[in-house]
């Protein structure tokens, strides 16, 4: 009797552990960079080497563009990256200050020029504020520390910053929450570094 119970308990514990592991994979605290490499005529450059580097952490990753000239680098920690693209017959191109945010794929298209000189493409931080997500249907709003420091919070409640996002309004209930694009206020989920809070 006890042997059967311990086997059942062990199997149940294993299933719970496997379920928790799959949940931890579903919660993402990383972002990505994707784009297309083209020449001056607008033709795609297949087989170009795209290397990204985070100067602060020293992280380096590289991929080659597909037949469509596209590249996609996922699972990147939030931060500022430098992108360097090389291809035979083209000058090297570099994009500086490419911002990667949590759960967002930053679009960074690179144009290569024929020749052997290095070309630096400057992507300023201000350009990332109005970026359009062209990779999936996910809607997100990033409120950076500059906005948080400059905007007055009369209630001293950081949750009120959510009202800066499009489609968000205070709910008319006793719960004191907010509604996102007409959904119920109980459908909201708060995460800190990708983990439910």
XYZ file of C-alpha atoms in Angstrom:
197
model
C 0.000 0.000 0.000
C 2.737 2.467 0.967
C 4.835 1.498 -2.080
C 1.897 2.257 -4.423
C 1.263 5.574 -2.669
C 4.930 6.601 -2.895
C 4.991 5.745 -6.623
C 1.860 7.830 -7.227
C 3.238 10.705 -5.130
C 6.562 10.576 -6.999
C 4.789 10.667 -10.388
C 2.577 13.548 -9.269
C 5.584 15.507 -8.018
C 7.376 14.893 -11.332
C 4.341 16.119 -13.302
C 4.060 19.247 -11.143
C 7.779 19.932 -11.625
C 7.466 19.501 -15.398
C 4.463 21.852 -15.428
C 6.361 24.491 -13.468
C 9.299 24.188 -15.864
C 7.071 24.778 -18.887
C 5.518 27.806 -17.169
C 8.940 29.316 -16.540
C 9.757 29.012 -20.251
C 6.504 30.783 -21.161
C 7.455 33.852 -19.123
C 9.901 35.871 -21.147
C 12.200 38.564 -19.835
C 14.133 38.902 -23.086
C 13.716 40.592 -26.443
C 15.144 40.303 -29.918
C 16.417 42.047 -33.039
C 15.158 41.293 -36.549
C 15.481 42.940 -39.921
C 16.406 42.717 -43.583
C 19.784 43.406 -45.206
C 19.568 45.128 -48.598
C 21.820 46.728 -51.186
C 21.313 50.308 -52.512
C 18.853 49.105 -55.203
C 16.619 47.436 -52.614
C 17.660 43.896 -53.507
C 18.131 41.591 -50.541
C 21.586 40.339 -49.566
C 21.505 36.620 -48.784
C 24.259 35.034 -46.719
C 25.423 38.260 -45.066
C 26.879 37.853 -41.577
C 24.998 39.817 -38.913
C 26.805 40.129 -35.585
C 25.318 41.789 -32.523
C 27.247 42.849 -29.442
C 26.272 44.309 -26.112
C 29.256 46.527 -25.190
C 28.354 46.519 -21.486
C 28.141 42.744 -21.045
C 30.403 41.607 -23.885
C 27.687 39.297 -25.255
C 28.241 38.522 -28.953
C 26.003 36.519 -31.281
C 25.983 36.162 -35.028
C 23.680 34.750 -37.693
C 23.588 34.672 -41.479
C 20.780 36.214 -43.481
C 18.332 33.889 -45.226
C 17.588 33.766 -48.953
C 15.160 36.644 -48.343
C 17.925 38.710 -46.711
C 16.193 38.438 -43.334
C 17.760 37.800 -39.939
C 16.287 37.226 -36.504
C 18.197 37.078 -33.218
C 16.075 36.148 -30.206
C 16.541 35.646 -26.453
C 18.546 38.842 -25.934
C 18.752 40.481 -22.546
C 17.366 44.038 -22.505
C 20.025 46.637 -23.253
C 21.795 48.575 -25.982
C 23.414 46.625 -28.818
C 25.703 47.267 -31.765
C 24.965 45.494 -35.048
C 27.733 44.847 -37.601
C 26.876 43.415 -41.029
C 29.487 42.019 -43.433
C 29.075 40.516 -46.893
C 31.480 39.827 -49.770
C 31.647 42.753 -52.208
C 30.038 45.192 -49.759
C 31.337 47.618 -47.171
C 30.804 46.684 -43.556
C 27.816 48.461 -42.013
C 27.407 49.170 -38.315
C 24.302 50.276 -36.424
C 24.976 51.690 -32.962
C 22.684 52.155 -29.961
C 20.004 49.636 -30.983
C 17.715 49.306 -27.971
C 16.303 45.886 -27.011
C 13.381 45.826 -24.577
C 11.549 43.062 -22.718
C 9.143 41.003 -24.883
C 9.735 43.180 -27.949
C 11.481 42.476 -31.242
C 13.362 45.570 -32.395
C 13.328 46.096 -36.151
C 16.737 47.052 -37.585
C 17.017 47.003 -41.377
C 20.534 47.511 -42.733
C 21.551 48.840 -46.162
C 24.941 47.759 -47.502
C 26.973 49.843 -49.945
C 29.248 48.280 -52.577
C 32.942 48.718 -51.857
C 35.462 48.108 -49.119
C 35.005 51.097 -46.778
C 33.283 50.671 -43.425
C 29.996 52.509 -43.076
C 28.487 53.389 -39.686
C 24.720 53.683 -39.472
C 23.748 55.630 -36.351
C 20.479 54.600 -34.754
C 19.662 57.119 -32.053
C 17.767 56.229 -28.899
C 14.980 58.641 -29.871
C 14.251 56.610 -32.997
C 13.211 53.625 -30.882
C 10.438 55.543 -29.108
C 8.082 55.377 -32.104
C 9.010 51.934 -33.376
C 6.383 49.776 -34.999
C 6.292 46.079 -34.208
C 6.327 44.358 -37.609
C 7.150 40.836 -36.414
C 4.013 39.752 -34.526
C 0.603 40.961 -33.319
C 1.735 41.780 -29.789
C 0.956 45.270 -28.477
C 3.261 46.795 -25.921
C 4.252 50.151 -24.477
C 7.628 50.908 -22.974
C 7.788 53.595 -20.304
C 11.432 54.390 -19.716
C 12.994 55.813 -16.557
C 13.188 59.305 -18.086
C 9.410 59.471 -18.381
C 8.965 58.043 -14.897
C 11.247 60.706 -13.401
C 9.746 63.616 -15.363
C 6.027 62.858 -15.015
C 4.239 63.836 -11.799
C 2.686 60.946 -9.896
C 0.273 62.633 -7.539
C -0.845 59.354 -6.007
C 2.752 58.020 -5.817
C 1.368 54.805 -7.328
C 3.580 53.490 -10.161
C 0.624 51.432 -11.453
C -0.975 54.681 -12.641
C 1.721 54.868 -15.353
C -0.200 52.144 -17.202
C -2.727 54.837 -18.134
C -0.087 56.285 -20.479
C -0.578 53.285 -22.783
C -3.079 53.506 -25.664
C -6.377 51.714 -25.038
C -6.035 51.732 -21.235
C -8.571 53.462 -18.993
C -9.567 53.270 -15.321
C -12.258 50.687 -14.616
C -15.565 51.781 -13.091
C -15.637 49.300 -10.248
C -14.795 49.031 -6.570
C -11.597 47.093 -7.385
C -9.848 50.274 -8.518
C -8.108 48.620 -11.440
C -7.917 49.403 -15.145
C -9.163 47.952 -18.388
C -6.970 47.299 -21.447
C -8.769 47.534 -24.806
C -12.117 46.682 -23.195
C -10.975 43.568 -21.326
C -11.919 42.888 -17.725
C -9.663 44.353 -15.093
C -9.115 40.902 -13.590
C -7.434 39.798 -16.853
C -4.356 41.929 -16.095
C -1.093 40.316 -15.062
C 1.914 42.018 -13.483
C 5.424 40.638 -13.932
C 8.786 41.654 -12.525
C 11.723 40.493 -14.648
C 9.396 38.079 -16.459
C 8.014 36.437 -13.302
C 4.443 36.862 -12.057
C 4.156 39.413 -9.262
